[in-house]
Short mmCIF file of C-alpha atoms in Angstrom, two decimals:
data_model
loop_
_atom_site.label_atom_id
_atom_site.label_comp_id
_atom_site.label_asym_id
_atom_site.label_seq_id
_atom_site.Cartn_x
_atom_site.Cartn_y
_atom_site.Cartn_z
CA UNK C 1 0.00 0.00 0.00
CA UNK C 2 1.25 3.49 -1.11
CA UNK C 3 1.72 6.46 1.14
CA UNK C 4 -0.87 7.99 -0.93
CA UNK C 5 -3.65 5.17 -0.02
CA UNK C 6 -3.20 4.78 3.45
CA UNK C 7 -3.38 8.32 3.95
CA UNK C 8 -6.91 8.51 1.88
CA UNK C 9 -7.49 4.67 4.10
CA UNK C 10 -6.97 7.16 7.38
CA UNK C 11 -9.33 10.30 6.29
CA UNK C 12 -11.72 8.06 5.55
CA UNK C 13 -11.81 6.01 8.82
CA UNK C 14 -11.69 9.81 10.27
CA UNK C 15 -14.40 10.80 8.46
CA UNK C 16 -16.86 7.08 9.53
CA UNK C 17 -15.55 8.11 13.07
CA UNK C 18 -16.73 11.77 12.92
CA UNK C 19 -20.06 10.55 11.21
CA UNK C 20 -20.60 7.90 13.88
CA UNK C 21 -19.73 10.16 17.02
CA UNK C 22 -22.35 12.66 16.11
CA UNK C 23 -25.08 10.39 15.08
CA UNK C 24 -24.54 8.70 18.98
CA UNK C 25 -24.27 11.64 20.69
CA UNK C 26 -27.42 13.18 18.64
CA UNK C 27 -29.33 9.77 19.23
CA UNK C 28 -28.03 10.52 23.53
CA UNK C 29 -28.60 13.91 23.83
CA UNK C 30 -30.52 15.60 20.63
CA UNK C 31 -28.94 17.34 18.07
CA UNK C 32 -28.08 20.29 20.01
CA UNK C 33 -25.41 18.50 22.19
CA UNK C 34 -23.51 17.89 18.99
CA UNK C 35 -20.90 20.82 18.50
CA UNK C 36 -17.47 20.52 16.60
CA UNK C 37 -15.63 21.46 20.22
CA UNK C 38 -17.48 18.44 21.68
CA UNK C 39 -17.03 16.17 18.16
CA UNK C 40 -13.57 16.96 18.37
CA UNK C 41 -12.49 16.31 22.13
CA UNK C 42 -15.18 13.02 21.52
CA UNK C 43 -12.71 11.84 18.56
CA UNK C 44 -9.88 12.65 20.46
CA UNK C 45 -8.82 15.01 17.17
CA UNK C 46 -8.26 18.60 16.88
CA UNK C 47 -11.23 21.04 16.04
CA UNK C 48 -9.24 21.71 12.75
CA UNK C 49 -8.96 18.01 12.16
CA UNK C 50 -12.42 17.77 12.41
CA UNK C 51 -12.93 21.43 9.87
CA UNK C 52 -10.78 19.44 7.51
CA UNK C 53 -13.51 17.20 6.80
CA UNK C 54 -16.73 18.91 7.11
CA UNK C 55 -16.80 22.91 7.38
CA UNK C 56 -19.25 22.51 10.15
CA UNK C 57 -22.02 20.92 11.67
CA UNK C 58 -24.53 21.48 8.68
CA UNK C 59 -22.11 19.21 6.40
CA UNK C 60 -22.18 16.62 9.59
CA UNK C 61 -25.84 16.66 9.63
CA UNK C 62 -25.93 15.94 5.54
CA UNK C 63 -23.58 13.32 6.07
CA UNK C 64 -25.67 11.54 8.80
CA UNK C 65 -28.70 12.17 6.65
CA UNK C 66 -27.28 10.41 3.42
CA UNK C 67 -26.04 7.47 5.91
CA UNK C 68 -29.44 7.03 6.97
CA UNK C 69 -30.97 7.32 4.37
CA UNK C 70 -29.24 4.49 2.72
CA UNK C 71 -29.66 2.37 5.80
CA UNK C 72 -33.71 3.38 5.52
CA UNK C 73 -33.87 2.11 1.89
CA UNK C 74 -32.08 -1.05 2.76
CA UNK C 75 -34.94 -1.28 5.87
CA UNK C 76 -37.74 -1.04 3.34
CA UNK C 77 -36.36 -3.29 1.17
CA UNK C 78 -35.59 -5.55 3.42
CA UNK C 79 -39.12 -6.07 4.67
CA UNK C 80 -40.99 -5.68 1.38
CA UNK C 81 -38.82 -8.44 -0.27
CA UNK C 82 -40.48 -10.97 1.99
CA UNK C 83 -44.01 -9.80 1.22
CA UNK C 84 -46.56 -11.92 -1.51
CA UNK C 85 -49.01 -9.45 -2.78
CA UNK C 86 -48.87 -5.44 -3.21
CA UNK C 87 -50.68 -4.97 -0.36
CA UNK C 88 -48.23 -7.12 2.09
CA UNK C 89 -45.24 -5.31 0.52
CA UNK C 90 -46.99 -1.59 1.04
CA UNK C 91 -47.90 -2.20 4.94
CA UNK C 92 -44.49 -3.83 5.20
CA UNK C 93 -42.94 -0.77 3.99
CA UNK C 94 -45.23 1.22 5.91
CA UNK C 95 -43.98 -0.80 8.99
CA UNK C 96 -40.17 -0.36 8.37
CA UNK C 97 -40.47 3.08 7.95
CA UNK C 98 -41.85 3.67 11.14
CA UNK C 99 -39.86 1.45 13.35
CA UNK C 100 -36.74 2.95 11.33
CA UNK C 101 -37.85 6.30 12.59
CA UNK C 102 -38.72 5.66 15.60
CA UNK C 103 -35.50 3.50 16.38
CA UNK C 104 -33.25 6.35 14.45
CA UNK C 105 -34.98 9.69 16.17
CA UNK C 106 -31.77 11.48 15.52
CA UNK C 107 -31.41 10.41 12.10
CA UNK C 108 -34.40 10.88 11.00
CA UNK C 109 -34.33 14.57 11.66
CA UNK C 110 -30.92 14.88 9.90
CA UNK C 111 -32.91 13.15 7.24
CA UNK C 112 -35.88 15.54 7.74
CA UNK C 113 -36.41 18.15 10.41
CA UNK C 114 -32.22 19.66 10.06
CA UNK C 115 -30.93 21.73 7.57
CA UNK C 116 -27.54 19.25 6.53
CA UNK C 117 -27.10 21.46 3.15
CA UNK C 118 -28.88 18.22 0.83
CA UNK C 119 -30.95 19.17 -2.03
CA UNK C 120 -34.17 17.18 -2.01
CA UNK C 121 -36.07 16.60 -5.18
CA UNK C 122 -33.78 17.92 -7.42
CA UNK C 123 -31.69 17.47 -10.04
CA UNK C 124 -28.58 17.29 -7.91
CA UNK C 125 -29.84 15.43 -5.31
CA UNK C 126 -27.58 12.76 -4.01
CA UNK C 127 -27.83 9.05 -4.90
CA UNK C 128 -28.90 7.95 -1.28
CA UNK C 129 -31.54 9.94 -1.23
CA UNK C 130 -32.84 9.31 -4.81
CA UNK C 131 -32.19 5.74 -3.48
CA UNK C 132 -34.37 5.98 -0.49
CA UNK C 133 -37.31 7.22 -2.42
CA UNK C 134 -36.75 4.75 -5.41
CA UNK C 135 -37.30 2.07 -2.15
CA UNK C 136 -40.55 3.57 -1.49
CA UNK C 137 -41.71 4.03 -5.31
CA UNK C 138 -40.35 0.18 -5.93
CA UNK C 139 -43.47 -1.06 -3.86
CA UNK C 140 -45.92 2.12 -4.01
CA UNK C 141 -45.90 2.00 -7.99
CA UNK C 142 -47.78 -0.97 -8.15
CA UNK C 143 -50.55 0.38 -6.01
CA UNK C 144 -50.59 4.02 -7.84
CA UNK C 145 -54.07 3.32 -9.46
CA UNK C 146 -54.98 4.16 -13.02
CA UNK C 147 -54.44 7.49 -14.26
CA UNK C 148 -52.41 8.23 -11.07
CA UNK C 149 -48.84 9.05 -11.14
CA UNK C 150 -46.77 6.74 -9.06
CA UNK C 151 -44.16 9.11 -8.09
CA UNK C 152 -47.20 11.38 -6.98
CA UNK C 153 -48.78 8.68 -5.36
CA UNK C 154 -45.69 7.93 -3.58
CA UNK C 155 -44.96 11.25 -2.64
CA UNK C 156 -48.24 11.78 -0.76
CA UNK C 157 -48.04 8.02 0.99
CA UNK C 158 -44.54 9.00 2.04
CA UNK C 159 -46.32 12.52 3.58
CA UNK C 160 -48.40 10.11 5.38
CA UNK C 161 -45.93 7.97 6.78
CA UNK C 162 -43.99 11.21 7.92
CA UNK C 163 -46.90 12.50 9.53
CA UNK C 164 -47.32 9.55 11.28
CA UNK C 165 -43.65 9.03 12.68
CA UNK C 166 -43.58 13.01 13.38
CA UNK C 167 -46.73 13.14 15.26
CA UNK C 168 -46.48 9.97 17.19
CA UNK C 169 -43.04 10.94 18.39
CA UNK C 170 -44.04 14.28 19.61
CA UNK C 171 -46.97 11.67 21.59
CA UNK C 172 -49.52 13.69 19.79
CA UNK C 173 -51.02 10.13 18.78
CA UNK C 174 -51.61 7.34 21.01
CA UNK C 175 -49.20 4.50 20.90
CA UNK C 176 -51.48 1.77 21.04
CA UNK C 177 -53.24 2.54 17.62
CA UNK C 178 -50.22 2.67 15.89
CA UNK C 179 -51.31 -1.04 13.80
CA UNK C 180 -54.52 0.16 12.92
CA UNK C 181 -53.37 3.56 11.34
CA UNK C 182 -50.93 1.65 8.91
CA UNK C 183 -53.95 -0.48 8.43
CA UNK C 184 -56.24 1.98 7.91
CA UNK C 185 -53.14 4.10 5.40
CA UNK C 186 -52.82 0.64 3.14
CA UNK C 187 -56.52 -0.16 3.09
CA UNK C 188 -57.69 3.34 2.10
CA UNK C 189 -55.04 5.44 0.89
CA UNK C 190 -53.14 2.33 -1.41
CA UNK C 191 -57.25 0.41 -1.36
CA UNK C 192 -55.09 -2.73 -1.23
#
């Protein structure tokens, strides 16, 4: 191995390392707790260590967000692949999303809630997060209806499911209904 490679080897474990540390201490104390001083004395590198990787905690945020995301899509693939019919695939995904968010509170507003500097529905939106939503589309498509747009459809499921997560976390729902309203979301909203 070249001098060259195990330097980009060591910037890279840096750079997992910085990721990780901030998406444990977000997921321990909120996103507020996270600050570069903190990151860096957590790390045990230098604050300009730290700067040489991400020019601040927006870019940190972004970079937790596109981890998740990836880890989301994998989640919702995961459970639909194991589903029969179109409507065992849709309340599967509806199921992985929100146990993903509710397991990931930290993540999921770095995916969501936090500004991490990621364009969203865009032409220069990165892979992982084109990803993520290609997981949802893969399984909402089928259910679109005639004359409905599937990326539309999935759009406005995916509102739902957000709503859901968002509002249940803030206890604004009751926990015990939480089966019925993905039943309730596939059976009307997909009328699988």
């Amino acid at each position: 191995m070249s001098v060259q490679e195990r330097k980009q080897r060591e910037r890279a474990e840096r750079e997992r390392l910085i990721v990780a540390t901030a998406r444990e201490l977000a997921e321990q104390q909120g996103w507020d707790a996270v600050t570069t001083r903190l990151l860096a004395e957590r790390i045990e590198y230098s604050q300009p260590v730290l700067y040489s990787h991400f020019r601040g905690k927006r870019e940190i945020i972004g970079a937790v967000a596109l981890e998740g995301d990836a880890e989301m899509a994998a989640a919702v693939r995961a459970a639909t692949s194991a589903a029969n019919s179109p409507r065992e695939r849709v309340a599967a995904l509806a199921r992985a999303y929100l146990d993903f968010a509710a397991r990931n509170p930290a993540v999921y507003d770095a995916l969501f809630q936090l500004d991490g500097g990621l364009a969203y529905a865009q032409e220069d939106t990165p892979e992982p997060l084109k990803d993520a939503f290609a997981a949802l589309l893969e399984s909402l498509g089928e259910v679109a209806g005639d004359g409905v747009h599937p990326g539309l459809f999935t759009e406005v499921f995916w509102a739902s499911l957000h709503g859901l997560a968002t509002l249940t976390r803030a206890g604004r729902l009751l926990p015990e209904d939480a089966a019925q309203r993905v039943e309730l979301l596939v059976d009307r909203l997909a009328m699988v």
